[in-house]
């Protein structure tokens, strides 16, 4: 694995990180599956950001469906 389970990751891509751990897939392997280099994949995790189309590709490559939705915020 390219990172340890205790490694601190950003909140936006944390679910992807968790799926990588669950599926025992490295960033290099995920990148290969979606046509990106290891460096490109690492950059996305380093800045904790990527395109929605990348999220769809990553989910697909890991055998998941990517569902994007809006939820009304609770009143503060």
PDB file of C-alpha atoms in Angstrom:
ATOM      1  CA  UNK A   1       0.000   0.000   0.000  1.00  0.00           C
ATOM      2  CA  UNK A   2       1.315   3.465  -0.804  1.00  0.00           C
ATOM      3  CA  UNK A   3       0.156   4.907   2.532  1.00  0.00           C
ATOM      4  CA  UNK A   4      -0.518   3.655   5.991  1.00  0.00           C
ATOM      5  CA  UNK A   5      -4.067   3.379   7.366  1.00  0.00           C
ATOM      6  CA  UNK A   6      -3.232   6.040   9.966  1.00  0.00           C
ATOM      7  CA  UNK A   7      -1.976   8.547   7.402  1.00  0.00           C
ATOM      8  CA  UNK A   8      -3.751  11.883   7.549  1.00  0.00           C
ATOM      9  CA  UNK A   9      -5.708  12.584   4.372  1.00  0.00           C
ATOM     10  CA  UNK A  10      -8.076  15.346   3.377  1.00  0.00           C
ATOM     11  CA  UNK A  11     -11.789  14.928   3.863  1.00  0.00           C
ATOM     12  CA  UNK A  12     -12.882  15.203   0.227  1.00  0.00           C
ATOM     13  CA  UNK A  13     -10.892  12.269  -1.124  1.00  0.00           C
ATOM     14  CA  UNK A  14     -10.900  10.310   2.128  1.00  0.00           C
ATOM     15  CA  UNK A  15     -13.677   7.984   0.902  1.00  0.00           C
ATOM     16  CA  UNK A  16     -11.572   7.088  -2.157  1.00  0.00           C
ATOM     17  CA  UNK A  17      -8.594   6.438   0.124  1.00  0.00           C
ATOM     18  CA  UNK A  18     -10.776   4.131   2.243  1.00  0.00           C
ATOM     19  CA  UNK A  19     -11.954   2.212  -0.837  1.00  0.00           C
ATOM     20  CA  UNK A  20      -8.327   1.820  -1.958  1.00  0.00           C
ATOM     21  CA  UNK A  21      -7.485   0.332   1.425  1.00  0.00           C
ATOM     22  CA  UNK A  22     -10.574  -1.935   1.381  1.00  0.00           C
ATOM     23  CA  UNK A  23      -9.790  -3.202  -2.122  1.00  0.00           C
ATOM     24  CA  UNK A  24      -6.001  -3.371  -1.509  1.00  0.00           C
ATOM     25  CA  UNK A  25      -5.326  -1.215  -4.572  1.00  0.00           C
ATOM     26  CA  UNK A  26      -2.352   1.152  -4.788  1.00  0.00           C
ATOM     27  CA  UNK A  27      -2.458   4.643  -6.286  1.00  0.00           C
ATOM     28  CA  UNK A  28      -0.256   3.353  -9.111  1.00  0.00           C
ATOM     29  CA  UNK A  29      -2.736   0.578  -9.892  1.00  0.00           C
ATOM     30  CA  UNK A  30      -5.731   2.907  -9.695  1.00  0.00           C
ATOM     31  CA  UNK A  31      -3.958   5.355 -11.998  1.00  0.00           C
ATOM     32  CA  UNK A  32      -3.198   2.571 -14.461  1.00  0.00           C
ATOM     33  CA  UNK A  33      -6.845   1.491 -14.443  1.00  0.00           C
ATOM     34  CA  UNK A  34      -8.089   4.993 -15.302  1.00  0.00           C
ATOM     35  CA  UNK A  35      -5.246   6.034 -17.601  1.00  0.00           C
ATOM     36  CA  UNK A  36      -3.340   8.394 -15.287  1.00  0.00           C
ATOM     37  CA  UNK A  37       0.221   8.248 -13.995  1.00  0.00           C
ATOM     38  CA  UNK A  38       1.085   7.566 -10.368  1.00  0.00           C
ATOM     39  CA  UNK A  39       2.282  11.167 -10.141  1.00  0.00           C
ATOM     40  CA  UNK A  40      -1.078  12.473 -11.363  1.00  0.00           C
ATOM     41  CA  UNK A  41      -2.921  10.312  -8.858  1.00  0.00           C
ATOM     42  CA  UNK A  42      -0.614  11.397  -6.025  1.00  0.00           C
ATOM     43  CA  UNK A  43      -1.148  15.050  -6.954  1.00  0.00           C
ATOM     44  CA  UNK A  44      -4.923  14.675  -6.644  1.00  0.00           C
ATOM     45  CA  UNK A  45      -4.576  13.203  -3.160  1.00  0.00           C
ATOM     46  CA  UNK A  46      -1.953  15.782  -2.140  1.00  0.00           C
ATOM     47  CA  UNK A  47      -4.297  18.681  -2.913  1.00  0.00           C
ATOM     48  CA  UNK A  48      -7.388  16.686  -1.849  1.00  0.00           C
ATOM     49  CA  UNK A  49      -9.208  17.598  -5.046  1.00  0.00           C
ATOM     50  CA  UNK A  50     -10.128  16.186  -8.443  1.00  0.00           C
ATOM     51  CA  UNK A  51     -12.711  16.519 -11.200  1.00  0.00           C
ATOM     52  CA  UNK A  52     -16.094  14.841 -10.897  1.00  0.00           C
ATOM     53  CA  UNK A  53     -15.252  12.886 -14.048  1.00  0.00           C
ATOM     54  CA  UNK A  54     -12.133  11.555 -12.267  1.00  0.00           C
ATOM     55  CA  UNK A  55     -14.281  10.478  -9.312  1.00  0.00           C
ATOM     56  CA  UNK A  56     -16.555   8.582 -11.689  1.00  0.00           C
ATOM     57  CA  UNK A  57     -13.569   6.857 -13.298  1.00  0.00           C
ATOM     58  CA  UNK A  58     -12.025   5.976  -9.929  1.00  0.00           C
ATOM     59  CA  UNK A  59     -15.292   4.525  -8.613  1.00  0.00           C
ATOM     60  CA  UNK A  60     -15.756   2.511 -11.787  1.00  0.00           C
ATOM     61  CA  UNK A  61     -12.185   1.194 -11.667  1.00  0.00           C
ATOM     62  CA  UNK A  62     -12.747  -0.010  -8.096  1.00  0.00           C
ATOM     63  CA  UNK A  63     -16.079  -1.666  -8.917  1.00  0.00           C
ATOM     64  CA  UNK A  64     -18.267   1.015  -7.337  1.00  0.00           C
ATOM     65  CA  UNK A  65     -20.914   3.414  -8.575  1.00  0.00           C
ATOM     66  CA  UNK A  66     -20.232   7.109  -8.015  1.00  0.00           C
ATOM     67  CA  UNK A  67     -23.336   8.976  -6.830  1.00  0.00           C
ATOM     68  CA  UNK A  68     -23.191  12.745  -6.566  1.00  0.00           C
ATOM     69  CA  UNK A  69     -25.986  14.609  -4.800  1.00  0.00           C
ATOM     70  CA  UNK A  70     -26.962  17.807  -3.089  1.00  0.00           C
ATOM     71  CA  UNK A  71     -28.442  17.883   0.417  1.00  0.00           C
ATOM     72  CA  UNK A  72     -30.037  20.840   2.072  1.00  0.00           C
ATOM     73  CA  UNK A  73     -27.921  22.098   4.972  1.00  0.00           C
ATOM     74  CA  UNK A  74     -29.496  22.068   8.381  1.00  0.00           C
ATOM     75  CA  UNK A  75     -30.365  25.475   9.811  1.00  0.00           C
ATOM     76  CA  UNK A  76     -27.729  26.704  12.241  1.00  0.00           C
TER      77      UNK A  76
END
